Amino acid sequence: MNKCQLVRDTCQFVFQKSKHVKINEENLKKFADSLDKQFRNGYKYTEFGDYECHFSQSEGGDEALLEYLFVLDSLNFCFWPESAQKWEYDDLALTLKNAIKKDRNVFKPENLAKISYDFVYKEIFQGIQFPLLNERVRILREVGQITVEHFEGSFANILKKSEKSAVKLLFLLTSFYNNFQDTAIYEGHQICFYKRSQIFIGDLYSSFQGKSFGEFTDIDQVTMFPDYRVPQILNQEKILEYSEILDKKIAEKEQLPHGSDFEIEIRAATVECVEQLKNLLFERGHKIMAIEVDWILWQKGEAIKDEIVPHHRVLSIFY
């Protein structure tokens, strides 16, 4: 089963029935023209290894980087709740980087399987009350326990079983690990998003530069990663258009219920929008993958996140 295609197909189903989210085709084409011009002027998105907050091969080798990435993308969700000390993705990435540099074995599956709340809170997060910390600790334990039980205690064995196929790896991740089973029900149909499992595959590809654990023969199958930053920038560019009621809820920073039609339609339309944008860029001579379009949009959104329209707010472990 190609679960990457399942994301595309089920999200398209939602988009075709969507009541609250539409794509402005004219503005999408204008945005594609703008990106086309930027590409021809030498624009390039930032690679995983170019971020100082990320752990790298040179700091610990292939297996250490693999362990770091698995933990990073297991915890890569929900940075928006307001708190006294605001934490973003970069803070999580750097905190985990410091932890594995301090103790090379900290993210070994056998250690994750028995990791305590106090250790995560005091030793890894240095006493910072990170959002949904209890859930993050539970997920770390699950990741460790499942890997020990089904993959002989090694993340590398998951990659071996995937046989350099992103599609096979996604199937394994979403079949064995509950925290990667990012789906919803819309009008009686199961809708698949798989944000964190696919971003893990994308991070492998980027951080290993398509080699070693990042070598995939079908990386182009992976979709974008439906979160809250990408639809935010698409809404800012007037590409994603919301119904009056949804627009008001987002503008007032109202928390949307997880699994609501509002949330599902935003995420599904984002996947569909990136697919359409990818195709428009291909027509303009750019052979680009959906994950690369995601990186571009996410980086553009991050750069101006405090200056643009608010993002939708959902309390979730999936993004």
mmCIF file of C-alpha atoms in Angstrom:
data_model
loop_
_atom_site.group_PDB
_atom_site.id
_atom_site.type_symbol
_atom_site.label_atom_id
_atom_site.label_comp_id
_atom_site.label_asym_id
_atom_site.label_seq_id
_atom_site.Cartn_x
_atom_site.Cartn_y
_atom_site.Cartn_z
ATOM 1 C CA MET A 1 0.000 0.000 0.000
ATOM 2 C CA ASN A 2 1.336 3.426 -0.999
ATOM 3 C CA LYS A 3 0.407 5.561 2.002
ATOM 4 C CA CYS A 4 1.977 8.643 0.413
ATOM 5 C CA GLN A 5 -0.569 8.409 -2.379
ATOM 6 C CA LEU A 6 -3.237 7.738 0.234
ATOM 7 C CA VAL A 7 -2.472 11.161 1.720
ATOM 8 C CA ARG A 8 -2.906 12.786 -1.695
ATOM 9 C CA ASP A 9 -6.100 10.920 -2.518
ATOM 10 C CA THR A 10 -7.867 11.360 0.812
ATOM 11 C CA CYS A 11 -6.904 15.029 1.085
ATOM 12 C CA GLN A 12 -8.210 15.634 -2.421
ATOM 13 C CA PHE A 13 -11.479 13.982 -1.378
ATOM 14 C CA VAL A 14 -11.795 16.450 1.510
ATOM 15 C CA PHE A 15 -10.838 19.428 -0.637
ATOM 16 C CA GLN A 16 -13.502 18.632 -3.225
ATOM 17 C CA LYS A 17 -16.155 18.643 -0.488
ATOM 18 C CA SER A 18 -14.672 21.443 1.614
ATOM 19 C CA LYS A 19 -17.108 23.999 3.019
ATOM 20 C CA HIS A 20 -14.662 26.330 4.754
ATOM 21 C CA VAL A 21 -11.400 26.298 2.761
ATOM 22 C CA LYS A 22 -10.858 27.069 -0.920
ATOM 23 C CA ILE A 23 -7.843 27.636 -3.180
ATOM 24 C CA ASN A 24 -7.700 30.890 -5.139
ATOM 25 C CA GLU A 25 -6.357 29.577 -8.453
ATOM 26 C CA GLU A 26 -5.414 33.017 -9.786
ATOM 27 C CA ASN A 27 -3.347 33.901 -6.722
ATOM 28 C CA LEU A 28 -1.757 30.446 -6.753
ATOM 29 C CA LYS A 29 -0.571 31.003 -10.326
ATOM 30 C CA LYS A 30 0.781 34.443 -9.396
ATOM 31 C CA PHE A 31 2.687 32.871 -6.514
ATOM 32 C CA ALA A 32 4.085 30.212 -8.859
ATOM 33 C CA ASP A 33 5.237 32.989 -11.197
ATOM 34 C CA SER A 34 6.909 34.743 -8.264
ATOM 35 C CA LEU A 35 8.743 31.575 -7.204
ATOM 36 C CA ASP A 36 9.739 30.923 -10.816
ATOM 37 C CA LYS A 37 11.368 34.348 -10.946
ATOM 38 C CA GLN A 38 13.095 33.787 -7.589
ATOM 39 C CA PHE A 39 14.479 30.433 -8.736
ATOM 40 C CA ARG A 40 15.833 31.976 -11.918
ATOM 41 C CA ASN A 41 17.525 34.647 -9.793
ATOM 42 C CA GLY A 42 19.302 31.984 -7.752
ATOM 43 C CA TYR A 43 16.951 31.459 -4.793
ATOM 44 C CA LYS A 44 17.549 28.233 -2.844
ATOM 45 C CA TYR A 45 15.854 26.934 0.272
ATOM 46 C CA THR A 46 17.960 26.227 3.360
ATOM 47 C CA GLU A 47 19.071 22.604 3.801
ATOM 48 C CA PHE A 48 18.675 20.705 7.090
ATOM 49 C CA GLY A 49 22.411 20.714 7.751
ATOM 50 C CA ASP A 50 22.649 24.487 7.334
ATOM 51 C CA TYR A 51 20.694 25.117 10.541
ATOM 52 C CA GLU A 52 22.977 25.498 13.554
ATOM 53 C CA CYS A 53 20.266 24.108 15.825
ATOM 54 C CA HIS A 54 20.515 20.695 14.160
ATOM 55 C CA PHE A 55 22.824 17.839 15.138
ATOM 56 C CA SER A 56 25.014 16.645 12.253
ATOM 57 C CA GLN A 57 26.908 13.580 11.029
ATOM 58 C CA SER A 58 30.226 15.258 11.754
ATOM 59 C CA GLU A 59 29.269 15.575 15.421
ATOM 60 C CA GLY A 60 28.490 11.910 16.022
ATOM 61 C CA GLY A 61 28.233 9.732 12.924
ATOM 62 C CA ASP A 62 25.381 8.211 10.958
ATOM 63 C CA GLU A 63 23.644 6.205 13.681
ATOM 64 C CA ALA A 64 23.716 9.078 16.170
ATOM 65 C CA LEU A 65 22.153 11.381 13.585
ATOM 66 C CA LEU A 66 19.489 8.761 12.854
ATOM 67 C CA GLU A 67 18.631 8.501 16.563
ATOM 68 C CA TYR A 68 18.532 12.281 16.875
ATOM 69 C CA LEU A 69 16.181 12.601 13.900
ATOM 70 C CA PHE A 70 13.825 9.892 15.116
ATOM 71 C CA VAL A 71 13.482 11.604 18.486
ATOM 72 C CA LEU A 72 13.271 15.090 16.957
ATOM 73 C CA ASP A 73 10.433 14.160 14.636
ATOM 74 C CA SER A 74 8.663 12.138 17.310
ATOM 75 C CA LEU A 75 8.478 15.359 19.357
ATOM 76 C CA ASN A 76 8.021 17.799 16.468
ATOM 77 C CA PHE A 77 4.554 19.086 17.321
ATOM 78 C CA CYS A 78 2.588 21.838 19.043
ATOM 79 C CA PHE A 79 4.854 24.837 19.637
ATOM 80 C CA TRP A 80 2.099 27.441 19.653
ATOM 81 C CA PRO A 81 0.644 27.560 23.208
ATOM 82 C CA GLU A 82 1.586 30.833 24.839
ATOM 83 C CA SER A 83 3.862 30.541 27.876
ATOM 84 C CA ALA A 84 6.217 32.679 29.923
ATOM 85 C CA GLN A 85 9.159 31.266 27.987
ATOM 86 C CA LYS A 86 8.169 30.793 24.353
ATOM 87 C CA TRP A 87 9.646 27.726 22.696
ATOM 88 C CA GLU A 88 9.809 27.084 18.964
ATOM 89 C CA TYR A 89 11.010 24.228 16.758
ATOM 90 C CA ASP A 90 14.567 25.606 16.824
ATOM 91 C CA ASP A 91 14.589 25.375 20.623
ATOM 92 C CA LEU A 92 13.521 21.731 20.528
ATOM 93 C CA ALA A 93 16.132 20.871 17.895
ATOM 94 C CA LEU A 94 18.925 22.594 19.824
ATOM 95 C CA THR A 95 17.878 21.092 23.160
ATOM 96 C CA LEU A 96 17.975 17.576 21.700
ATOM 97 C CA LYS A 97 21.277 18.345 19.994
ATOM 98 C CA ASN A 98 22.820 19.376 23.309
ATOM 99 C CA ALA A 99 21.447 16.247 24.991
ATOM 100 C CA ILE A 100 22.971 13.800 22.506
ATOM 101 C CA LYS A 101 26.281 15.674 22.478
ATOM 102 C CA LYS A 102 26.381 15.352 26.259
ATOM 103 C CA ASP A 103 25.434 11.655 26.264
ATOM 104 C CA ARG A 104 25.887 9.722 23.026
ATOM 105 C CA ASN A 105 23.545 6.952 24.250
ATOM 106 C CA VAL A 106 20.675 9.124 25.481
ATOM 107 C CA PHE A 107 18.433 8.380 22.489
ATOM 108 C CA LYS A 108 19.179 4.663 22.184
ATOM 109 C CA PRO A 109 15.812 2.850 22.030
ATOM 110 C CA GLU A 110 16.549 0.762 25.125
ATOM 111 C CA ASN A 111 17.082 3.988 27.085
ATOM 112 C CA LEU A 112 14.022 5.713 25.628
ATOM 113 C CA ALA A 113 11.868 2.727 26.616
ATOM 114 C CA LYS A 114 12.435 3.459 30.304
ATOM 115 C CA ILE A 115 12.997 7.215 30.236
ATOM 116 C CA SER A 116 11.407 9.125 33.128
ATOM 117 C CA TYR A 117 9.475 12.379 33.230
ATOM 118 C CA ASP A 118 12.033 13.869 35.619
ATOM 119 C CA PHE A 119 14.918 13.006 33.307
ATOM 120 C CA VAL A 120 13.211 14.545 30.278
ATOM 121 C CA TYR A 121 12.141 17.635 32.222
ATOM 122 C CA LYS A 122 15.357 18.254 34.153
ATOM 123 C CA GLU A 123 18.139 16.768 32.016
ATOM 124 C CA ILE A 124 16.888 17.191 28.452
ATOM 125 C CA PHE A 125 14.639 20.262 28.663
ATOM 126 C CA GLN A 126 16.652 21.809 31.498
ATOM 127 C CA GLY A 127 13.602 22.593 33.641
ATOM 128 C CA ILE A 128 11.616 24.308 30.886
ATOM 129 C CA GLN A 129 7.912 23.388 30.880
ATOM 130 C CA PHE A 130 7.673 22.477 27.214
ATOM 131 C CA PRO A 131 4.079 22.239 25.850
ATOM 132 C CA LEU A 132 2.412 18.820 26.281
ATOM 133 C CA LEU A 133 5.446 17.490 28.140
ATOM 134 C CA ASN A 134 3.600 14.473 29.553
ATOM 135 C CA GLU A 135 2.631 13.416 26.047
ATOM 136 C CA ARG A 136 6.189 13.899 24.811
ATOM 137 C CA VAL A 137 7.526 11.623 27.550
ATOM 138 C CA ARG A 138 4.883 9.007 26.744
ATOM 139 C CA ILE A 139 5.803 9.132 23.062
ATOM 140 C CA LEU A 140 9.521 8.720 23.797
ATOM 141 C CA ARG A 141 8.750 5.609 25.833
ATOM 142 C CA GLU A 142 6.509 4.237 23.091
ATOM 143 C CA VAL A 143 9.187 4.847 20.462
ATOM 144 C CA GLY A 144 11.751 3.031 22.582
ATOM 145 C CA GLN A 145 9.497 0.114 23.499
ATOM 146 C CA ILE A 146 8.234 -0.511 19.960
ATOM 147 C CA THR A 147 11.743 -0.309 18.508
ATOM 148 C CA VAL A 148 13.085 -2.760 21.088
ATOM 149 C CA GLU A 149 10.164 -5.144 20.618
ATOM 150 C CA HIS A 150 9.881 -5.121 16.824
ATOM 151 C CA PHE A 151 13.203 -3.860 15.448
ATOM 152 C CA GLU A 152 15.796 -5.423 17.765
ATOM 153 C CA GLY A 153 16.384 -2.128 19.540
ATOM 154 C CA SER A 154 17.781 -0.292 16.530
ATOM 155 C CA PHE A 155 16.314 2.482 14.398
ATOM 156 C CA ALA A 156 18.711 1.357 11.665
ATOM 157 C CA ASN A 157 16.758 -1.890 11.354
ATOM 158 C CA ILE A 158 13.644 0.055 10.382
ATOM 159 C CA LEU A 159 15.621 1.611 7.549
ATOM 160 C CA LYS A 160 16.970 -1.779 6.488
ATOM 161 C CA LYS A 161 13.452 -3.206 6.321
ATOM 162 C CA SER A 162 12.337 -0.259 4.207
ATOM 163 C CA GLU A 163 14.867 -1.223 1.495
ATOM 164 C CA LYS A 164 15.581 2.379 0.477
ATOM 165 C CA SER A 165 11.890 3.028 -0.167
ATOM 166 C CA ALA A 166 10.215 6.072 1.365
ATOM 167 C CA VAL A 167 6.833 4.441 0.753
ATOM 168 C CA LYS A 168 7.854 1.281 2.636
ATOM 169 C CA LEU A 169 9.339 3.330 5.471
ATOM 170 C CA LEU A 170 6.124 5.330 5.830
ATOM 171 C CA PHE A 171 4.154 2.083 5.944
ATOM 172 C CA LEU A 172 6.383 0.711 8.719
ATOM 173 C CA LEU A 173 6.290 3.906 10.775
ATOM 174 C CA THR A 174 2.522 4.275 10.614
ATOM 175 C CA SER A 175 1.892 0.558 11.143
ATOM 176 C CA PHE A 176 4.013 0.084 14.271
ATOM 177 C CA TYR A 177 4.108 3.467 16.047
ATOM 178 C CA ASN A 178 0.829 4.883 17.384
ATOM 179 C CA ASN A 179 2.224 8.413 17.587
ATOM 180 C CA PHE A 180 2.733 8.450 13.807
ATOM 181 C CA GLN A 181 -0.850 7.399 12.992
ATOM 182 C CA ASP A 182 -1.979 10.872 11.980
ATOM 183 C CA THR A 183 -5.464 10.347 10.532
ATOM 184 C CA ALA A 184 -8.962 11.808 10.894
ATOM 185 C CA ILE A 185 -12.558 11.033 9.944
ATOM 186 C CA TYR A 186 -14.371 13.322 7.498
ATOM 187 C CA GLU A 187 -17.895 12.568 6.305
ATOM 188 C CA GLY A 188 -17.402 8.928 7.273
ATOM 189 C CA HIS A 189 -14.092 8.547 5.410
ATOM 190 C CA GLN A 190 -10.662 8.059 6.948
ATOM 191 C CA ILE A 191 -8.338 10.889 5.928
ATOM 192 C CA CYS A 192 -4.565 10.459 6.117
ATOM 193 C CA PHE A 193 -2.024 13.207 6.817
ATOM 194 C CA TYR A 194 1.050 11.485 8.329
ATOM 195 C CA LYS A 195 2.841 14.778 8.936
ATOM 196 C CA ARG A 196 5.586 13.730 11.371
ATOM 197 C CA SER A 197 6.348 10.365 9.781
ATOM 198 C CA GLN A 198 6.795 11.985 6.378
ATOM 199 C CA ILE A 199 8.840 14.876 7.750
ATOM 200 C CA PHE A 200 11.135 12.285 9.341
ATOM 201 C CA ILE A 201 11.680 10.783 5.885
ATOM 202 C CA GLY A 202 12.290 14.242 4.446
ATOM 203 C CA ASP A 203 14.745 15.077 7.232
ATOM 204 C CA LEU A 204 16.620 11.827 6.595
ATOM 205 C CA TYR A 205 16.882 12.674 2.915
ATOM 206 C CA SER A 206 18.039 16.240 3.535
ATOM 207 C CA SER A 207 20.388 15.665 6.478
ATOM 208 C CA PHE A 208 22.136 12.694 4.845
ATOM 209 C CA GLN A 209 22.031 14.428 1.436
ATOM 210 C CA GLY A 210 20.381 11.436 -0.208
ATOM 211 C CA LYS A 211 23.031 9.000 0.994
ATOM 212 C CA SER A 212 23.366 6.384 3.751
ATOM 213 C CA PHE A 213 20.159 6.396 5.827
ATOM 214 C CA GLY A 214 18.833 9.168 3.580
ATOM 215 C CA GLU A 215 18.974 7.241 0.318
ATOM 216 C CA PHE A 216 15.510 6.610 -1.135
ATOM 217 C CA THR A 217 14.594 5.521 -4.646
ATOM 218 C CA ASP A 218 11.125 7.058 -4.392
ATOM 219 C CA ILE A 219 11.568 10.190 -2.279
ATOM 220 C CA ASP A 220 9.392 12.067 -4.792
ATOM 221 C CA GLN A 221 6.390 10.116 -3.478
ATOM 222 C CA VAL A 222 6.443 11.914 -0.116
ATOM 223 C CA THR A 223 3.865 14.692 0.258
ATOM 224 C CA MET A 224 4.162 18.007 2.050
ATOM 225 C CA PHE A 225 3.821 17.980 5.841
ATOM 226 C CA PRO A 226 0.449 19.517 6.825
ATOM 227 C CA ASP A 227 1.078 21.629 9.914
ATOM 228 C CA TYR A 228 0.043 25.168 10.868
ATOM 229 C CA ARG A 229 2.879 27.282 9.417
ATOM 230 C CA VAL A 230 2.417 26.368 5.746
ATOM 231 C CA PRO A 231 -1.336 27.107 5.613
ATOM 232 C CA GLN A 232 -0.568 30.330 7.483
ATOM 233 C CA ILE A 233 1.728 31.615 4.725
ATOM 234 C CA LEU A 234 -0.676 30.374 2.033
ATOM 235 C CA ASN A 235 -3.486 32.289 3.737
ATOM 236 C CA GLN A 236 -1.269 35.362 4.020
ATOM 237 C CA GLU A 237 -0.630 35.173 0.259
ATOM 238 C CA LYS A 238 -4.412 34.927 -0.284
ATOM 239 C CA ILE A 239 -4.018 31.493 -1.856
ATOM 240 C CA LEU A 240 -5.927 29.615 0.818
ATOM 241 C CA GLU A 241 -9.241 31.354 1.457
ATOM 242 C CA TYR A 242 -11.351 30.625 4.527
ATOM 243 C CA SER A 243 -15.070 30.935 5.161
ATOM 244 C CA GLU A 244 -16.156 33.929 7.222
ATOM 245 C CA ILE A 245 -16.728 31.835 10.345
ATOM 246 C CA LEU A 246 -13.359 30.050 10.106
ATOM 247 C CA ASP A 247 -11.509 33.258 9.298
ATOM 248 C CA LYS A 248 -12.998 34.868 12.413
ATOM 249 C CA LYS A 249 -12.013 31.947 14.642
ATOM 250 C CA ILE A 250 -8.414 32.046 13.396
ATOM 251 C CA ALA A 251 -8.175 35.846 13.626
ATOM 252 C CA GLU A 252 -9.369 35.695 17.240
ATOM 253 C CA LYS A 253 -6.913 32.860 17.971
ATOM 254 C CA GLU A 254 -9.712 30.555 19.013
ATOM 255 C CA GLN A 255 -8.615 26.976 19.611
ATOM 256 C CA LEU A 256 -10.221 24.647 17.057
ATOM 257 C CA PRO A 257 -11.273 21.157 18.176
ATOM 258 C CA HIS A 258 -8.904 18.423 17.065
ATOM 259 C CA GLY A 259 -10.656 16.372 14.383
ATOM 260 C CA SER A 260 -13.113 19.143 13.498
ATOM 261 C CA ASP A 261 -14.096 19.821 9.886
ATOM 262 C CA PHE A 262 -12.296 23.169 10.195
ATOM 263 C CA GLU A 263 -8.978 21.526 11.011
ATOM 264 C CA ILE A 264 -9.321 18.679 8.520
ATOM 265 C CA GLU A 265 -10.245 21.022 5.671
ATOM 266 C CA ILE A 266 -7.291 23.333 6.381
ATOM 267 C CA ARG A 267 -4.803 20.461 6.419
ATOM 268 C CA ALA A 268 -6.282 18.719 3.377
ATOM 269 C CA ALA A 269 -6.400 21.927 1.338
ATOM 270 C CA THR A 270 -2.767 22.581 2.226
ATOM 271 C CA VAL A 271 -1.729 19.202 0.825
ATOM 272 C CA GLU A 272 -3.786 19.788 -2.323
ATOM 273 C CA CYS A 273 -2.440 23.331 -2.704
ATOM 274 C CA VAL A 274 1.190 22.204 -2.526
ATOM 275 C CA GLU A 275 0.493 19.492 -5.110
ATOM 276 C CA GLN A 276 -0.990 22.092 -7.447
ATOM 277 C CA LEU A 277 1.891 24.497 -6.817
ATOM 278 C CA LYS A 278 4.411 21.734 -7.507
ATOM 279 C CA ASN A 279 2.712 21.035 -10.849
ATOM 280 C CA LEU A 280 2.642 24.729 -11.766
ATOM 281 C CA LEU A 281 6.359 25.007 -11.054
ATOM 282 C CA PHE A 282 6.998 21.902 -13.158
ATOM 283 C CA GLU A 283 5.156 23.583 -16.046
ATOM 284 C CA ARG A 284 7.544 26.519 -15.608
ATOM 285 C CA GLY A 285 10.576 24.255 -15.966
ATOM 286 C CA HIS A 286 11.350 23.407 -12.339
ATOM 287 C CA LYS A 287 11.616 19.743 -11.397
ATOM 288 C CA ILE A 288 10.713 20.077 -7.754
ATOM 289 C CA MET A 289 9.250 17.707 -5.170
ATOM 290 C CA ALA A 290 6.369 18.337 -2.799
ATOM 291 C CA ILE A 291 8.711 18.178 0.198
ATOM 292 C CA GLU A 292 10.861 20.918 -1.346
ATOM 293 C CA VAL A 293 7.814 23.120 -1.881
ATOM 294 C CA ASP A 294 6.982 22.521 1.785
ATOM 295 C CA TRP A 295 10.469 23.557 2.901
ATOM 296 C CA ILE A 296 10.235 26.733 0.827
ATOM 297 C CA LEU A 297 6.823 27.704 2.201
ATOM 298 C CA TRP A 298 7.714 26.798 5.786
ATOM 299 C CA GLN A 299 10.921 28.834 5.667
ATOM 300 C CA LYS A 300 9.128 31.820 4.160
ATOM 301 C CA GLY A 301 6.463 31.563 6.854
ATOM 302 C CA GLU A 302 8.975 31.216 9.674
ATOM 303 C CA ALA A 303 10.862 34.296 8.493
ATOM 304 C CA ILE A 304 7.815 36.533 8.924
ATOM 305 C CA LYS A 305 5.725 34.547 11.422
ATOM 306 C CA ASP A 306 5.266 37.500 13.776
ATOM 307 C CA GLU A 307 4.163 39.850 11.003
ATOM 308 C CA ILE A 308 1.497 37.839 9.195
ATOM 309 C CA VAL A 309 -2.044 36.632 9.831
ATOM 310 C CA PRO A 310 -2.428 34.197 12.753
ATOM 311 C CA HIS A 311 -2.219 30.449 12.183
ATOM 312 C CA HIS A 312 -4.993 28.054 13.137
ATOM 313 C CA ARG A 313 -4.699 26.620 16.638
ATOM 314 C CA VAL A 314 -5.279 22.958 17.463
ATOM 315 C CA LEU A 315 -3.852 21.132 20.460
ATOM 316 C CA SER A 316 -2.471 17.963 18.893
ATOM 317 C CA ILE A 317 0.448 15.536 19.109
ATOM 318 C CA PHE A 318 0.477 15.144 15.325
ATOM 319 C CA TYR A 319 1.756 18.604 14.308
#
